[in-house]
mmCIF file of C-alpha atoms in Angstrom:
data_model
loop_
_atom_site.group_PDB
_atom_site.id
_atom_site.type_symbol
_atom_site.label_atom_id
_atom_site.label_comp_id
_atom_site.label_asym_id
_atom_site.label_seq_id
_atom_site.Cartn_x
_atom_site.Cartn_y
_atom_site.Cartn_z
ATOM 1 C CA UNK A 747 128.952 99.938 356.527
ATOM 2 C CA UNK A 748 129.755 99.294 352.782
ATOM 3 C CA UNK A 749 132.544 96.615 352.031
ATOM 4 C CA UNK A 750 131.830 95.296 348.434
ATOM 5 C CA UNK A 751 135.539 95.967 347.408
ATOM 6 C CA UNK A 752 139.446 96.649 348.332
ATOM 7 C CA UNK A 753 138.517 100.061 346.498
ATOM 8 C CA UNK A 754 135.809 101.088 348.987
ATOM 9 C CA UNK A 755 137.744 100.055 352.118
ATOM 10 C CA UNK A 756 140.474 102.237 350.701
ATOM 11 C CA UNK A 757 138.325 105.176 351.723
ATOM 12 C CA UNK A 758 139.480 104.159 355.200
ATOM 13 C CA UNK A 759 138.374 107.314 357.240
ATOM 14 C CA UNK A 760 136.276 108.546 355.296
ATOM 15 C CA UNK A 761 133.754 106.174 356.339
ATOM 16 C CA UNK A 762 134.469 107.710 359.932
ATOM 17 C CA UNK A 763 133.742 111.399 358.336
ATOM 18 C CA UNK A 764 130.491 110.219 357.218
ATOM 19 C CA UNK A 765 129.460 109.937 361.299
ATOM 20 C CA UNK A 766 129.831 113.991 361.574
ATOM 21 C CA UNK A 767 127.813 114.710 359.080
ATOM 22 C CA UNK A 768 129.931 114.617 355.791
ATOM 23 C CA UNK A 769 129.639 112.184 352.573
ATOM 24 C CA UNK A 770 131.728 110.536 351.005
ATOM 25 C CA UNK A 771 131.873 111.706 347.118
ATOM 26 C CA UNK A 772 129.598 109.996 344.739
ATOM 27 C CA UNK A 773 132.295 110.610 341.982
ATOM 28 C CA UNK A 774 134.500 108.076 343.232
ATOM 29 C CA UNK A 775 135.703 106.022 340.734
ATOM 30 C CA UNK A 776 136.845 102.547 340.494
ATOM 31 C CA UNK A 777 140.456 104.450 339.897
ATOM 32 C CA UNK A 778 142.207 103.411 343.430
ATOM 33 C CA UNK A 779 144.480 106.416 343.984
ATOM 34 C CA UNK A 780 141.421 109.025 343.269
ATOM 35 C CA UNK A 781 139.685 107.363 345.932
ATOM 36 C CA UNK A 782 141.956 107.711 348.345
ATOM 37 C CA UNK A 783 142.680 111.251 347.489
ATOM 38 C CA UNK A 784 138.825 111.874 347.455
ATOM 39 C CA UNK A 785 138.731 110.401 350.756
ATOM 40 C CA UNK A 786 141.785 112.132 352.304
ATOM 41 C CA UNK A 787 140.520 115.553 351.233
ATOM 42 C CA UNK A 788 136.711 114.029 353.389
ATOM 43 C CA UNK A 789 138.681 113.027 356.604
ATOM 44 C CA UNK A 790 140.465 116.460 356.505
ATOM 45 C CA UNK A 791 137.282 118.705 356.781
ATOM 46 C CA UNK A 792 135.878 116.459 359.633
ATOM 47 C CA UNK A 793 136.554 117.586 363.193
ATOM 48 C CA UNK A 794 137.512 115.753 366.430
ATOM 49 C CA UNK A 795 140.289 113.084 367.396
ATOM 50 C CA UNK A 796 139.743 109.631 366.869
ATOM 51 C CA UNK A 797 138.189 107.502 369.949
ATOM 52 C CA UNK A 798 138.623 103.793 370.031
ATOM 53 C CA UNK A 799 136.842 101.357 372.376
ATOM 54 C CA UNK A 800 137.127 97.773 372.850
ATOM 55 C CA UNK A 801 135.397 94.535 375.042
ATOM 56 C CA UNK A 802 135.856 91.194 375.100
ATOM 57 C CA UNK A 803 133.194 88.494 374.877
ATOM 58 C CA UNK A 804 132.579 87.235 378.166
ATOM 59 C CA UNK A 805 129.747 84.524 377.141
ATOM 60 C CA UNK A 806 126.595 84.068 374.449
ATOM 61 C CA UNK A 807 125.604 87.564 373.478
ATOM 62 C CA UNK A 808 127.539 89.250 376.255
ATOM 63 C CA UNK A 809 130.578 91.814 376.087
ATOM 64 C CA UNK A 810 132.553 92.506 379.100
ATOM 65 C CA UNK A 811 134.370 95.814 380.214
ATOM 66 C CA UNK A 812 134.916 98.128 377.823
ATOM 67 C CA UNK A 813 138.602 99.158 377.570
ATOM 68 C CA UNK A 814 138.938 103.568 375.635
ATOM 69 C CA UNK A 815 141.351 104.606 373.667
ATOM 70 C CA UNK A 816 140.249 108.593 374.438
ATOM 71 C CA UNK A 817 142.277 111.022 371.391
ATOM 72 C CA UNK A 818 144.502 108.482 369.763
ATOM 73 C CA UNK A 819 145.005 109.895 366.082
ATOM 74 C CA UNK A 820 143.404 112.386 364.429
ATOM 75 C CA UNK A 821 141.141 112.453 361.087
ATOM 76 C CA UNK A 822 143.551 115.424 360.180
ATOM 77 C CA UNK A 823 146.993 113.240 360.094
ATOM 78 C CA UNK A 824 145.873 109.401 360.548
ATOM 79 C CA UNK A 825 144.608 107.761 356.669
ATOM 80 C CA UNK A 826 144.014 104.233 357.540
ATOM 81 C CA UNK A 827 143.369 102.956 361.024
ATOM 82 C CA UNK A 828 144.976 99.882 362.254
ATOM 83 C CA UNK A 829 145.410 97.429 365.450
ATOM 84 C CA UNK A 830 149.115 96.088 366.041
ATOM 85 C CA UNK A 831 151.151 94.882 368.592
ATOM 86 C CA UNK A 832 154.928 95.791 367.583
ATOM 87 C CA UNK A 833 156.258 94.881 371.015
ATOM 88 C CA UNK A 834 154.537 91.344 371.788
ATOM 89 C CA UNK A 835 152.724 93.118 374.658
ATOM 90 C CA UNK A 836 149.418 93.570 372.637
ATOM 91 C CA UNK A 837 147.702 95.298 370.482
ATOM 92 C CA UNK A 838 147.320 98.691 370.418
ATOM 93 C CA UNK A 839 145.855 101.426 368.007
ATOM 94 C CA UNK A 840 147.926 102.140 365.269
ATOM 95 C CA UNK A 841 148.309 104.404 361.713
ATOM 96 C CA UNK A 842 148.958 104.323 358.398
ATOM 97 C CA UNK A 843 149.499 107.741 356.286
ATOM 98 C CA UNK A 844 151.144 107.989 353.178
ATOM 99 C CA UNK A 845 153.455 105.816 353.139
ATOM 100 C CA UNK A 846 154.098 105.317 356.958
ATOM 101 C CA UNK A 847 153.312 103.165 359.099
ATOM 102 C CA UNK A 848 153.132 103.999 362.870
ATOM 103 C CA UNK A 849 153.175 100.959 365.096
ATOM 104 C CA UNK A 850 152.219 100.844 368.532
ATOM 105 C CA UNK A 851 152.865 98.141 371.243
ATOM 106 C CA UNK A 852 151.911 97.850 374.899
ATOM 107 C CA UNK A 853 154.783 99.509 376.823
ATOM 108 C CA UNK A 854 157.396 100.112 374.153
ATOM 109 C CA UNK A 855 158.000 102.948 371.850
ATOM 110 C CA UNK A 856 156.137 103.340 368.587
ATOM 111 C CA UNK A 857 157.721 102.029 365.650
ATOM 112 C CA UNK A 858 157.657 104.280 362.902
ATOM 113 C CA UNK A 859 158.142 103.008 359.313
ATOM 114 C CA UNK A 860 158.558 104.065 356.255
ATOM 115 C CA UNK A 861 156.901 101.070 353.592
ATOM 116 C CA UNK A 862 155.477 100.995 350.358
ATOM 117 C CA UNK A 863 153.623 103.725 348.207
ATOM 118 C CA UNK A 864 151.102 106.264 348.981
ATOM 119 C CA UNK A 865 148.622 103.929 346.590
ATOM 120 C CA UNK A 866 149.508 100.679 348.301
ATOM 121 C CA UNK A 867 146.630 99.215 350.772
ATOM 122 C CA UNK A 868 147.642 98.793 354.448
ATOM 123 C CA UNK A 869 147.823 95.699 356.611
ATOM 124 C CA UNK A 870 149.969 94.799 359.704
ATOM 125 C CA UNK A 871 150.762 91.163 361.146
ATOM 126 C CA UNK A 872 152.963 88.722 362.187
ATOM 127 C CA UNK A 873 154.253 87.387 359.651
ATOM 128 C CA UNK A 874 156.778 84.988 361.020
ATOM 129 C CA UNK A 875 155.461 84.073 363.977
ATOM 130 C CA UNK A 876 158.041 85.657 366.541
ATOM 131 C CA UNK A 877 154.679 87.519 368.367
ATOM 132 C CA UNK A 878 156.235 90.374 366.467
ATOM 133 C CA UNK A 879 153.050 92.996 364.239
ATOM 134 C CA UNK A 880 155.155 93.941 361.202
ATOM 135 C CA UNK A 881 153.307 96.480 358.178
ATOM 136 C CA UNK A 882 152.003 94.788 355.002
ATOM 137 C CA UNK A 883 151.132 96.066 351.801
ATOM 138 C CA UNK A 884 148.803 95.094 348.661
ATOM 139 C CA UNK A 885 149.082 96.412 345.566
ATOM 140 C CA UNK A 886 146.763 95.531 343.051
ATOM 141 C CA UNK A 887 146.661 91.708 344.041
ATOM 142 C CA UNK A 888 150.281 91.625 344.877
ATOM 143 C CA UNK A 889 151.349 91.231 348.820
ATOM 144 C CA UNK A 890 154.573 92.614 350.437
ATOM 145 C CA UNK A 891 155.067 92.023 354.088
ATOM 146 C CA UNK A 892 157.908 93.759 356.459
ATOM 147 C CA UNK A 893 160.339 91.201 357.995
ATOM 148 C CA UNK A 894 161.303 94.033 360.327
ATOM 149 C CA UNK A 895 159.945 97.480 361.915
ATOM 150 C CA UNK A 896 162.009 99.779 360.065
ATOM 151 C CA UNK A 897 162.061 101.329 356.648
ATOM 152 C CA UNK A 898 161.934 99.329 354.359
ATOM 153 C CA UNK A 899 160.617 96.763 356.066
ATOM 154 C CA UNK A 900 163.977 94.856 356.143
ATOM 155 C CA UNK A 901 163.783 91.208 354.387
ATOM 156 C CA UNK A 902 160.312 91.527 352.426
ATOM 157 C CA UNK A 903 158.038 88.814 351.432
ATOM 158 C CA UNK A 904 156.227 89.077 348.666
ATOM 159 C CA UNK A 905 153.441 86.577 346.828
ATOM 160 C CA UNK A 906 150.056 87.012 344.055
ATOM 161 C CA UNK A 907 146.730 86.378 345.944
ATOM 162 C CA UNK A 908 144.029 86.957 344.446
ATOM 163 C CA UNK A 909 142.105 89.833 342.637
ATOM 164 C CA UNK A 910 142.758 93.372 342.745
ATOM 165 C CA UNK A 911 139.269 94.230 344.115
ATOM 166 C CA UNK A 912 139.296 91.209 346.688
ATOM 167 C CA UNK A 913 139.074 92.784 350.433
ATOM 168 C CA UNK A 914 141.968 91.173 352.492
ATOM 169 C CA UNK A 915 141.929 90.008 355.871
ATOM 170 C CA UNK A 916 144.575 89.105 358.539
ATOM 171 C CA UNK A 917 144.732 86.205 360.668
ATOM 172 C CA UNK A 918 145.835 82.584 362.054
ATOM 173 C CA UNK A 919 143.697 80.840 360.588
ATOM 174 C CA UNK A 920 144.732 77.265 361.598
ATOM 175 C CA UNK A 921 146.301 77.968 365.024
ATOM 176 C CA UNK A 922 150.195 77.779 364.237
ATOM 177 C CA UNK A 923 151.130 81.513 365.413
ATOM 178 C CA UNK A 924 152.067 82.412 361.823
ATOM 179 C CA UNK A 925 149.268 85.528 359.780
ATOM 180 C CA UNK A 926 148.049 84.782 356.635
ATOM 181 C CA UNK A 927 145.865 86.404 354.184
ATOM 182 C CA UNK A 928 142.186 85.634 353.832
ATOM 183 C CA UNK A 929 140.472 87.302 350.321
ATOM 184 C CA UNK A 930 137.013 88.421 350.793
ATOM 185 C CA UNK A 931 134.666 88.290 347.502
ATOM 186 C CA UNK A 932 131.109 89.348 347.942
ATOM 187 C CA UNK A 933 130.332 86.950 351.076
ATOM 188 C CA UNK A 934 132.721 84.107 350.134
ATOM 189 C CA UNK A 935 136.097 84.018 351.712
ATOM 190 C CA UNK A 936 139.679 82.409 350.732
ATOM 191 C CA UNK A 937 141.488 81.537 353.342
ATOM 192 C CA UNK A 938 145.744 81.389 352.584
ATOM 193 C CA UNK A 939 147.398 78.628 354.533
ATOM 194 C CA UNK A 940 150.394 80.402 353.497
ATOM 195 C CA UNK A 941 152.457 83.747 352.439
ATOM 196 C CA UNK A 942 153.542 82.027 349.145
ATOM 197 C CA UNK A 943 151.857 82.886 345.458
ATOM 198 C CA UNK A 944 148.248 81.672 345.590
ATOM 199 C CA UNK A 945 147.955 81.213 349.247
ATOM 200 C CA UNK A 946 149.466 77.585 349.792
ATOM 201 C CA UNK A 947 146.609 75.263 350.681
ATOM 202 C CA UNK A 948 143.435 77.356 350.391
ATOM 203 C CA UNK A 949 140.027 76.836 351.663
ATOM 204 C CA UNK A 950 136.822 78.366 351.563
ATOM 205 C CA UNK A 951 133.968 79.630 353.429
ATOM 206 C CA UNK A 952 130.391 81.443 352.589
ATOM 207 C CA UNK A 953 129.935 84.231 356.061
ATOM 208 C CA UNK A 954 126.902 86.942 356.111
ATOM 209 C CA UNK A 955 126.316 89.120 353.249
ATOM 210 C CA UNK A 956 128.086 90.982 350.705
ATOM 211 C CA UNK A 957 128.187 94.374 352.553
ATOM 212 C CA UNK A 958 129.185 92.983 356.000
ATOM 213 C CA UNK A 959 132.359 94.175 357.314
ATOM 214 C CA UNK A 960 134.618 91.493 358.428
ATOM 215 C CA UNK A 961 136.977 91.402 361.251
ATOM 216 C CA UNK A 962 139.407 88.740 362.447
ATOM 217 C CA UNK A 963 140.225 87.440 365.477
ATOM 218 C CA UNK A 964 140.632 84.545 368.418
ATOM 219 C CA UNK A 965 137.169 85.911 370.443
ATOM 220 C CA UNK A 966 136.764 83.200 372.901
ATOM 221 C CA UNK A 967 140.343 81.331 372.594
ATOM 222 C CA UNK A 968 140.184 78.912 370.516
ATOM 223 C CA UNK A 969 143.763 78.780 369.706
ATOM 224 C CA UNK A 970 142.847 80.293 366.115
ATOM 225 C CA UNK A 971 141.320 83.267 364.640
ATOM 226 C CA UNK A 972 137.763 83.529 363.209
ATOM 227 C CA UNK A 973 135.665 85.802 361.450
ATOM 228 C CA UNK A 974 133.417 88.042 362.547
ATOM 229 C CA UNK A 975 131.359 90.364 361.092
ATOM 230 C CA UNK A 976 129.976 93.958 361.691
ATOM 231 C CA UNK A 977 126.249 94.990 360.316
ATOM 232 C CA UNK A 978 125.328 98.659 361.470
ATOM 233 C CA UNK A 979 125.990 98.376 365.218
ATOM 234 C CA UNK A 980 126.005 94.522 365.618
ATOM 235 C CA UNK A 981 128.636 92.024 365.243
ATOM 236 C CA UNK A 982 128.153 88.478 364.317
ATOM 237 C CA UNK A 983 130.874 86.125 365.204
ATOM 238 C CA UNK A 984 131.524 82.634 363.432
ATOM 239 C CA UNK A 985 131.966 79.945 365.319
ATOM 240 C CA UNK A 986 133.586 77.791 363.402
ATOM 241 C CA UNK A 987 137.338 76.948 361.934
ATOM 242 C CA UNK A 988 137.878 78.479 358.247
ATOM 243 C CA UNK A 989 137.078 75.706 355.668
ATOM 244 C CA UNK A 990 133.551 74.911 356.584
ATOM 245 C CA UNK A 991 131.597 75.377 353.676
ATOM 246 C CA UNK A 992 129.244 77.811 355.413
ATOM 247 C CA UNK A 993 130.300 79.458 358.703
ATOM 248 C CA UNK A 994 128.124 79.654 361.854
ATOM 249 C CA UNK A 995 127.484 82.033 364.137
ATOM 250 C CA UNK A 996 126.717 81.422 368.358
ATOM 251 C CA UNK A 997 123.839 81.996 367.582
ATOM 252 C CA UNK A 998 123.427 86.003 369.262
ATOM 253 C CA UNK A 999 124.431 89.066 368.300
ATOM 254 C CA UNK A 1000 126.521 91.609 370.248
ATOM 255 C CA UNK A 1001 125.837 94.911 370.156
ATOM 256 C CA UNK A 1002 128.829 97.610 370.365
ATOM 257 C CA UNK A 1003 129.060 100.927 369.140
ATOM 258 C CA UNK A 1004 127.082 102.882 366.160
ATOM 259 C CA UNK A 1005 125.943 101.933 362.798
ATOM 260 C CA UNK A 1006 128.353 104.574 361.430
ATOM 261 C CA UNK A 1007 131.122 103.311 363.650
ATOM 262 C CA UNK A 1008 134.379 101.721 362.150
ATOM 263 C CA UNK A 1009 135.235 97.814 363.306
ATOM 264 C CA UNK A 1010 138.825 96.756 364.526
ATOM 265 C CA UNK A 1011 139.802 94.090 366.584
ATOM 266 C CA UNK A 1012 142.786 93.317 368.959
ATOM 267 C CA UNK A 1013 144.389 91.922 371.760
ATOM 268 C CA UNK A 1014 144.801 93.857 374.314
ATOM 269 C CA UNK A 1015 147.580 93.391 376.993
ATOM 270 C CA UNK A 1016 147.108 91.051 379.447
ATOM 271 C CA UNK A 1017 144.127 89.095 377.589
ATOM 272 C CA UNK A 1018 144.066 85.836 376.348
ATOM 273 C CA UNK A 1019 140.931 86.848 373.364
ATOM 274 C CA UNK A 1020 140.554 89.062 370.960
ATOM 275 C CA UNK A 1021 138.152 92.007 371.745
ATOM 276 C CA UNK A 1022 135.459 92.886 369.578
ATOM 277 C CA UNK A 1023 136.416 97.203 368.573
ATOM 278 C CA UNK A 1024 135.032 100.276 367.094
ATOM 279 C CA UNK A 1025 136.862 103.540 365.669
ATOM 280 C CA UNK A 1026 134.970 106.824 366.389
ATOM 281 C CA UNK A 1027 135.187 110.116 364.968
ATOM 282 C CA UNK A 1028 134.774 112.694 368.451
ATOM 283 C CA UNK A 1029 132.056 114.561 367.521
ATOM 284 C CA UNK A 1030 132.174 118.074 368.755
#
């Protein structure tokens, strides 16, 4: 799975297309927007719905139940996948297309909001801590992040970080309920302590290799989110609180999904971890 850059992970679903058979163009140019119209014009001609499974860790090397998502999206209307909870129930599968965001909670109706440009990069958190997902937006190395789940996004917060080609990454990094914004560069990542211009207090951390794809989460409930990385079909998962100057792993390696597979994580309802997930194109 290739990750060197925010422009490549703009191809969002076109990564997916790639597992039925298509490529991505090798015209793509550094140029943002063309990539993402490159890619949308990819994830149209690809068939099937989009499957997504998750499973929790359940000890060293081990994954427990896995939990389907069977048809939830489509590669002919979804752009950008995402995993939000807009209802404090957990997380659930959610979209980004356009400019619209479409939320989904456990047991509540889907939010549906209108945010940002077609050529803005989508992320969803909570921002404020309420146990509230809200959509978030980069542009360029500029963040904006909802204060509400409507259009518009209500009060909007918004702060530098960065570089333009950074790859950003949501989480709690330091336990106090509140998403920030970690930056990664090649394999080093910047971890915000804060949603304020240059990230507050930030640390850093070396994790895997360039062209790992990094996911976020609380895997074994710690009380804070760490990284974790997918490599083809395996997922490596650091062990230790953002800061350290080189991040650890348990020491195994859990195998989910397909090397052409898409990685998500989220909380599902009625869990107290994060669970390790994959996006699928159904192949038929």
């Amino acid at each position: 799975m290739i990750r060197p850059t925010l422009t490549a992970a703009a191809a969002g679903l076109a990564a997916l297309a790639m597992a039925v058979g298509l490529a991505v163009p090798a015209s793509a140019s550094d140029d943002r927007a063309e990539v993402k119209a490159e890619a949308a014009a990819v994830a149209a001609a690809a068939p099937g719905d989009l499957d997504w499974f998750f499973a929790p860790i359940t000890g060293p090397g081990q994954l427990g139940r896995t939990t389907a998502f069977q048809d939830l999206g489509s590669v002919f209307d979804v752009e950008f996948p995402l995993v939000c909870d807009s209802g404090g129930n957990g997380d659930v599968p959610s979209e980004w297309t356009g400019n619209t965001f479409v939320l989904r909670g456990a047991g509540v109706a889907d939010s549906v909001v209108r945010f940002g440009t077609n050529d803005d990069f989508p992320l969803c958190g909570d921002w404020d801590g309420d146990g509230i997902d809200t959509p978030g937006l980069v542009r360029g190395n500029v963040f904006f992040l909802a204060g509400a789940n409507r259009d518009g996004g209500g009060t909007v917060t918004s702060f530098l970080f960065g570089r333009a080609d950074d790859y950003p990454v949501v989480g709690d990094w330091d336990g106090n309920g509140t998403d920030t914004i970690a930056l990664a560069r090649g394999s080093k990542y910047y971890f915000a302590s804060a949603n304020v211009r240059g990230g507050g207090s930030v640390v850093s951390s070396t994790f895997g290799r360039p062209d790992d794809f990094p996911i976020s989460g609380d895997f074994v409930g710690r009380g804070y989110d760490t990284l974790a990385l997918q490599r083809s079909n395996s997922f490596y998962v650091s062990v230790d609180r953002p800061g350290r100057a080189s991040l650890r792993t348990d020491g195994t390696v859990y195998r989910f999904g397909r090397d052409t597979d898409y990685p998500v994580a989220g909380r599902l309802q009625g869990s107290d971890v994060d669970s390790i997930g994959i996006l699928r194109v159904e192949d038929f």
